[in-house]
């Protein structure tokens, strides 16, 4: 708990105002009254400046505390990650002062118990298995799965930036009709009927920097969730100093779109059908999409992150 001292001059202002009223009531010289009023205005300005400085000091202190909380949470998460058996660099035991292994990215994919065929189709295309997966974590710093080198290169370009939010940014209509797909029960919060959402990354694929992930982890109990997950994520960053990066390679279409781009040397990070919010019949089609639009395994292992 911090207390802010009462700005200097408040008591003096009250005294001057009392004197001013007394002089007016006694019919004092108007020039004297004018002089006193000028002093009151000058003192009022000084009081305002003191209050403004105090307010800025409190804001700076709050921001510093927030940053320290985020750093502490990140340090705890890394400690637990290593303690629970995360892979470490080969030279960890050779150094007199061991350092924690730093990873380029951690990737997760939403799934369900009923989606085994989809998971199997991913495992046979983008996701290395066994020793290759372990090598991917140790050599490239990529933890969890489902990745191609293009994504790694995309993230590396922004790895030195703080608070980045990468994806295909969109702004679709807020749907207030019940029963339709993507209906927003809280549509009234977004203004009049027909309004659009704020810019946010499409939910198929996006990336956020470590400090934003830490922010979500710390504040998840107070972060509001809307009907659509991608809208919720975008709403959490409004009001924060976050850089939005619109990368259209994260939302290419399925063949022939991604195939044409690959032939032109502009390989897509992700491909999907907008009508399905993913690859339609993905368990059957994903291998063909990977064959026609993927970058090949050699590029992954030759990439430098």
Short mmCIF file of C-alpha atoms in Angstrom, two decimals:
data_model
loop_
_atom_site.label_atom_id
_atom_site.label_comp_id
_atom_site.label_asym_id
_atom_site.label_seq_id
_atom_site.Cartn_x
_atom_site.Cartn_y
_atom_site.Cartn_z
CA UNK A 1 0.00 0.00 0.00
CA UNK A 2 1.38 3.42 -1.01
CA UNK A 3 0.19 6.78 0.19
CA UNK A 4 0.55 9.98 -1.79
CA UNK A 5 1.29 13.10 0.20
CA UNK A 6 -1.19 15.90 -0.19
CA UNK A 7 0.18 18.28 -2.86
CA UNK A 8 1.70 21.40 -1.39
CA UNK A 9 -0.37 24.53 -1.68
CA UNK A 10 -3.83 23.17 -0.99
CA UNK A 11 -3.96 24.76 2.47
CA UNK A 12 -2.56 28.02 1.08
CA UNK A 13 -5.22 28.04 -1.63
CA UNK A 14 -8.01 27.70 0.94
CA UNK A 15 -6.53 30.55 2.98
CA UNK A 16 -6.24 32.84 -0.04
CA UNK A 17 -9.82 32.14 -1.06
CA UNK A 18 -11.01 32.98 2.45
CA UNK A 19 -9.04 36.21 2.40
CA UNK A 20 -10.45 37.04 -1.01
CA UNK A 21 -14.03 36.61 0.18
CA UNK A 22 -13.32 38.72 3.25
CA UNK A 23 -11.86 41.54 1.15
CA UNK A 24 -14.80 41.51 -1.24
CA UNK A 25 -17.27 41.60 1.62
CA UNK A 26 -15.44 44.54 3.17
CA UNK A 27 -15.39 46.44 -0.10
CA UNK A 28 -11.62 46.31 -0.43
CA UNK A 29 -9.65 47.72 -3.37
CA UNK A 30 -10.55 45.76 -6.54
CA UNK A 31 -6.87 45.77 -7.59
CA UNK A 32 -5.95 43.95 -4.40
CA UNK A 33 -8.68 41.41 -5.05
CA UNK A 34 -7.38 40.91 -8.60
CA UNK A 35 -3.87 40.33 -7.27
CA UNK A 36 -5.11 37.71 -4.84
CA UNK A 37 -7.12 35.98 -7.57
CA UNK A 38 -3.99 35.78 -9.73
CA UNK A 39 -2.14 34.13 -6.85
CA UNK A 40 -4.99 31.65 -6.45
CA UNK A 41 -4.86 30.73 -10.15
CA UNK A 42 -1.08 30.37 -10.03
CA UNK A 43 -1.26 28.15 -6.96
CA UNK A 44 -4.03 26.07 -8.56
CA UNK A 45 -1.77 25.41 -11.55
CA UNK A 46 1.05 24.34 -9.23
CA UNK A 47 -1.32 22.01 -7.40
CA UNK A 48 -2.42 20.46 -10.69
CA UNK A 49 1.20 19.90 -11.73
CA UNK A 50 1.97 18.20 -8.41
CA UNK A 51 -1.06 15.92 -8.73
CA UNK A 52 -0.09 15.08 -12.34
CA UNK A 53 3.47 14.16 -11.27
CA UNK A 54 2.14 11.99 -8.44
CA UNK A 55 -0.24 10.22 -10.82
CA UNK A 56 2.58 9.47 -13.28
CA UNK A 57 4.77 8.17 -10.46
CA UNK A 58 2.03 5.77 -9.35
CA UNK A 59 1.49 4.54 -12.93
CA UNK A 60 5.22 3.92 -13.37
CA UNK A 61 5.35 2.01 -10.09
CA UNK A 62 2.35 -0.11 -11.05
CA UNK A 63 3.93 -0.93 -14.42
CA UNK A 64 7.22 -1.90 -12.75
CA UNK A 65 5.42 -4.21 -10.32
CA UNK A 66 3.45 -5.79 -13.18
CA UNK A 67 6.65 -6.45 -15.15
CA UNK A 68 8.30 -8.02 -12.10
CA UNK A 69 5.29 -10.28 -11.56
CA UNK A 70 5.45 -11.43 -15.19
CA UNK A 71 9.19 -12.12 -14.97
CA UNK A 72 8.71 -14.05 -11.74
CA UNK A 73 5.94 -16.16 -13.25
CA UNK A 74 8.06 -16.85 -16.34
CA UNK A 75 11.01 -17.90 -14.19
CA UNK A 76 8.81 -20.26 -12.19
CA UNK A 77 7.36 -21.76 -15.37
CA UNK A 78 10.84 -22.36 -16.83
CA UNK A 79 11.99 -23.90 -13.56
CA UNK A 80 9.04 -26.31 -13.50
CA UNK A 81 9.53 -27.05 -17.20
CA UNK A 82 13.14 -28.13 -16.66
CA UNK A 83 12.44 -29.93 -13.38
CA UNK A 84 9.74 -32.03 -15.04
CA UNK A 85 12.12 -33.45 -17.60
CA UNK A 86 12.32 -31.00 -20.49
CA UNK A 87 15.27 -31.65 -22.83
CA UNK A 88 18.42 -29.67 -22.10
CA UNK A 89 21.35 -28.67 -24.29
CA UNK A 90 24.19 -31.18 -24.68
CA UNK A 91 26.74 -28.99 -22.92
CA UNK A 92 24.61 -28.48 -19.81
CA UNK A 93 26.77 -30.78 -17.72
CA UNK A 94 30.02 -29.41 -19.11
CA UNK A 95 29.59 -25.89 -17.83
CA UNK A 96 30.55 -24.91 -14.30
CA UNK A 97 27.45 -22.69 -14.11
CA UNK A 98 24.68 -24.56 -15.95
CA UNK A 99 22.25 -22.47 -18.00
CA UNK A 100 18.64 -23.25 -18.71
CA UNK A 101 17.91 -24.35 -22.25
CA UNK A 102 16.15 -21.60 -24.18
CA UNK A 103 13.58 -22.71 -26.70
CA UNK A 104 12.49 -20.99 -29.87
CA UNK A 105 8.83 -21.93 -29.55
CA UNK A 106 6.26 -24.18 -27.91
CA UNK A 107 3.42 -25.28 -30.18
CA UNK A 108 0.07 -26.82 -29.30
CA UNK A 109 -2.83 -28.04 -31.44
CA UNK A 110 -6.44 -28.25 -30.26
CA UNK A 111 -7.78 -31.78 -30.52
CA UNK A 112 -10.43 -34.12 -29.11
CA UNK A 113 -10.69 -37.79 -28.16
CA UNK A 114 -12.70 -38.41 -31.32
CA UNK A 115 -10.03 -36.91 -33.63
CA UNK A 116 -7.47 -39.72 -33.71
CA UNK A 117 -7.48 -39.96 -37.51
CA UNK A 118 -6.67 -36.26 -37.78
CA UNK A 119 -3.83 -36.60 -35.27
CA UNK A 120 -2.45 -39.60 -37.13
CA UNK A 121 -2.53 -37.68 -40.42
CA UNK A 122 -0.54 -34.86 -38.81
CA UNK A 123 1.98 -37.29 -37.31
CA UNK A 124 2.69 -38.75 -40.75
CA UNK A 125 3.23 -35.33 -42.35
CA UNK A 126 4.44 -32.31 -40.35
CA UNK A 127 5.18 -33.86 -36.98
CA UNK A 128 8.52 -35.69 -36.51
CA UNK A 129 8.41 -38.87 -34.46
CA UNK A 130 10.72 -40.65 -32.02
CA UNK A 131 14.38 -39.64 -32.22
CA UNK A 132 13.65 -37.00 -34.86
CA UNK A 133 11.28 -35.25 -32.50
CA UNK A 134 13.86 -35.33 -29.72
CA UNK A 135 16.47 -33.99 -32.13
CA UNK A 136 14.08 -31.21 -33.15
CA UNK A 137 13.78 -30.13 -29.53
CA UNK A 138 17.50 -30.37 -28.75
CA UNK A 139 18.95 -28.89 -31.95
CA UNK A 140 16.28 -26.45 -33.04
CA UNK A 141 14.69 -25.52 -29.72
CA UNK A 142 11.20 -26.44 -30.96
CA UNK A 143 9.06 -28.13 -28.35
CA UNK A 144 5.82 -30.05 -28.87
CA UNK A 145 5.09 -30.87 -32.44
CA UNK A 146 3.35 -29.95 -35.65
CA UNK A 147 5.87 -27.58 -37.18
CA UNK A 148 7.65 -26.86 -40.46
CA UNK A 149 10.74 -24.70 -40.89
CA UNK A 150 8.83 -21.82 -42.49
CA UNK A 151 7.06 -21.19 -39.18
CA UNK A 152 10.39 -21.18 -37.39
CA UNK A 153 11.80 -18.62 -39.81
CA UNK A 154 8.70 -16.47 -39.41
CA UNK A 155 9.08 -16.39 -35.64
CA UNK A 156 12.84 -15.82 -35.73
CA UNK A 157 12.33 -12.54 -37.61
CA UNK A 158 10.44 -11.23 -34.60
CA UNK A 159 12.17 -13.05 -31.74
CA UNK A 160 13.91 -9.91 -30.42
CA UNK A 161 10.66 -7.97 -30.19
CA UNK A 162 8.63 -7.79 -27.03
CA UNK A 163 4.89 -8.39 -26.91
CA UNK A 164 4.22 -9.55 -30.48
CA UNK A 165 1.00 -11.11 -31.76
CA UNK A 166 1.43 -12.80 -35.16
CA UNK A 167 -1.29 -14.13 -37.42
CA UNK A 168 -3.68 -13.41 -40.27
CA UNK A 169 -5.48 -10.39 -38.89
CA UNK A 170 -9.17 -10.11 -39.66
CA UNK A 171 -12.24 -8.15 -38.60
CA UNK A 172 -15.45 -10.03 -39.24
CA UNK A 173 -19.03 -9.01 -38.42
CA UNK A 174 -20.43 -9.50 -34.93
CA UNK A 175 -23.29 -11.97 -35.43
CA UNK A 176 -26.24 -11.39 -33.14
CA UNK A 177 -28.69 -13.88 -34.70
CA UNK A 178 -29.22 -16.95 -32.53
CA UNK A 179 -28.67 -20.29 -34.18
CA UNK A 180 -26.12 -19.12 -36.76
CA UNK A 181 -22.53 -20.25 -36.79
CA UNK A 182 -20.20 -18.05 -34.69
CA UNK A 183 -23.15 -16.40 -32.93
CA UNK A 184 -21.92 -13.89 -30.34
CA UNK A 185 -24.21 -13.92 -27.25
CA UNK A 186 -22.52 -10.75 -25.97
CA UNK A 187 -22.95 -8.87 -29.23
CA UNK A 188 -24.33 -5.82 -27.42
CA UNK A 189 -20.87 -5.13 -26.00
CA UNK A 190 -19.58 -4.38 -29.49
CA UNK A 191 -21.97 -1.53 -30.21
CA UNK A 192 -24.78 -1.24 -32.71
CA UNK A 193 -26.06 -4.08 -34.88
CA UNK A 194 -23.84 -4.50 -37.95
CA UNK A 195 -20.60 -3.55 -36.21
CA UNK A 196 -17.41 -5.55 -36.73
CA UNK A 197 -14.95 -7.05 -34.28
CA UNK A 198 -11.63 -5.39 -33.54
CA UNK A 199 -8.63 -6.75 -35.49
CA UNK A 200 -7.56 -10.17 -34.27
CA UNK A 201 -5.72 -13.20 -35.66
CA UNK A 202 -7.78 -15.94 -37.26
CA UNK A 203 -8.00 -18.91 -34.93
CA UNK A 204 -6.49 -21.55 -37.23
CA UNK A 205 -2.91 -20.49 -36.47
CA UNK A 206 -1.29 -17.63 -34.58
CA UNK A 207 1.76 -17.00 -32.42
CA UNK A 208 2.36 -14.85 -29.36
CA UNK A 209 5.61 -13.95 -27.63
CA UNK A 210 6.64 -15.40 -24.29
CA UNK A 211 5.77 -12.33 -22.24
CA UNK A 212 2.21 -12.28 -23.64
CA UNK A 213 1.82 -15.98 -22.83
CA UNK A 214 3.04 -15.21 -19.31
CA UNK A 215 0.57 -12.32 -19.03
CA UNK A 216 -2.29 -14.68 -19.93
CA UNK A 217 -1.05 -17.31 -17.48
CA UNK A 218 -0.92 -14.81 -14.62
CA UNK A 219 -4.25 -13.13 -15.34
CA UNK A 220 -6.30 -16.03 -16.73
CA UNK A 221 -8.69 -15.93 -13.77
CA UNK A 222 -9.85 -12.40 -14.72
CA UNK A 223 -9.61 -12.52 -18.52
CA UNK A 224 -13.06 -12.63 -20.10
CA UNK A 225 -13.86 -15.33 -22.67
CA UNK A 226 -16.20 -14.62 -25.55
CA UNK A 227 -17.99 -17.27 -27.61
CA UNK A 228 -15.09 -17.45 -30.10
CA UNK A 229 -11.58 -18.26 -28.89
CA UNK A 230 -9.76 -16.06 -31.41
CA UNK A 231 -11.91 -13.06 -30.47
CA UNK A 232 -11.18 -13.68 -26.79
CA UNK A 233 -7.43 -13.74 -27.40
CA UNK A 234 -7.54 -10.53 -29.42
CA UNK A 235 -9.61 -8.79 -26.73
CA UNK A 236 -7.02 -9.57 -24.06
CA UNK A 237 -4.40 -7.53 -25.91
CA UNK A 238 -6.52 -4.42 -26.36
CA UNK A 239 -5.13 -1.75 -24.09
CA UNK A 240 -1.72 -3.45 -23.92
CA UNK A 241 1.36 -2.26 -25.76
CA UNK A 242 1.29 -5.13 -28.27
CA UNK A 243 2.58 -5.18 -31.86
CA UNK A 244 0.11 -6.86 -34.22
CA UNK A 245 1.86 -8.55 -37.17
CA UNK A 246 -0.34 -9.49 -40.13
CA UNK A 247 1.39 -12.38 -41.96
CA UNK A 248 -0.71 -13.75 -44.81
CA UNK A 249 1.50 -16.84 -45.19
CA UNK A 250 -0.28 -18.19 -42.12
CA UNK A 251 -3.60 -18.46 -43.95
CA UNK A 252 -3.05 -19.71 -47.50
CA UNK A 253 -5.74 -21.72 -49.21
CA UNK A 254 -5.44 -25.41 -49.97
CA UNK A 255 -4.26 -26.45 -53.47
CA UNK A 256 -4.02 -24.93 -55.94
CA UNK A 257 -3.45 -21.70 -53.94
CA UNK A 258 -0.64 -22.93 -51.68
CA UNK A 259 0.84 -25.01 -54.51
CA UNK A 260 1.18 -22.00 -56.82
CA UNK A 261 2.82 -20.00 -54.04
CA UNK A 262 5.23 -22.83 -53.24
CA UNK A 263 6.24 -23.07 -56.91
CA UNK A 264 6.91 -19.32 -56.87
CA UNK A 265 9.20 -19.73 -53.84
CA UNK A 266 6.77 -18.20 -51.36
CA UNK A 267 6.02 -21.27 -49.25
CA UNK A 268 3.02 -21.02 -46.97
CA UNK A 269 3.23 -21.73 -43.25
CA UNK A 270 -0.34 -23.04 -43.10
CA UNK A 271 -3.07 -23.90 -45.58
CA UNK A 272 -6.77 -24.39 -44.95
CA UNK A 273 -10.24 -24.05 -46.42
CA UNK A 274 -12.08 -21.02 -45.11
CA UNK A 275 -15.41 -22.77 -45.51
CA UNK A 276 -14.31 -25.43 -43.02
CA UNK A 277 -12.12 -23.26 -40.76
CA UNK A 278 -9.44 -25.83 -41.50
CA UNK A 279 -8.82 -28.48 -44.15
CA UNK A 280 -12.11 -30.03 -45.21
CA UNK A 281 -11.99 -33.80 -44.59
CA UNK A 282 -8.53 -33.25 -43.18
CA UNK A 283 -7.91 -36.86 -42.17
CA UNK A 284 -8.12 -37.80 -45.86
CA UNK A 285 -6.72 -34.68 -47.55
CA UNK A 286 -3.88 -33.50 -45.31
CA UNK A 287 -1.28 -35.84 -46.82
CA UNK A 288 -2.03 -34.57 -50.31
CA UNK A 289 -1.90 -30.94 -49.16
CA UNK A 290 1.44 -31.60 -47.47
CA UNK A 291 2.83 -33.31 -50.59
CA UNK A 292 1.85 -30.46 -52.90
CA UNK A 293 2.47 -27.48 -50.64
CA UNK A 294 5.01 -28.58 -48.01
CA UNK A 295 8.61 -27.45 -48.04
CA UNK A 296 10.25 -30.82 -47.57
CA UNK A 297 12.10 -32.35 -44.63
CA UNK A 298 15.57 -31.21 -45.79
CA UNK A 299 14.64 -27.55 -45.38
CA UNK A 300 13.63 -28.14 -41.77
CA UNK A 301 16.96 -29.68 -40.73
CA UNK A 302 19.05 -27.19 -42.71
CA UNK A 303 17.24 -24.16 -41.29
CA UNK A 304 19.12 -21.99 -38.80
CA UNK A 305 17.05 -20.47 -35.97
#
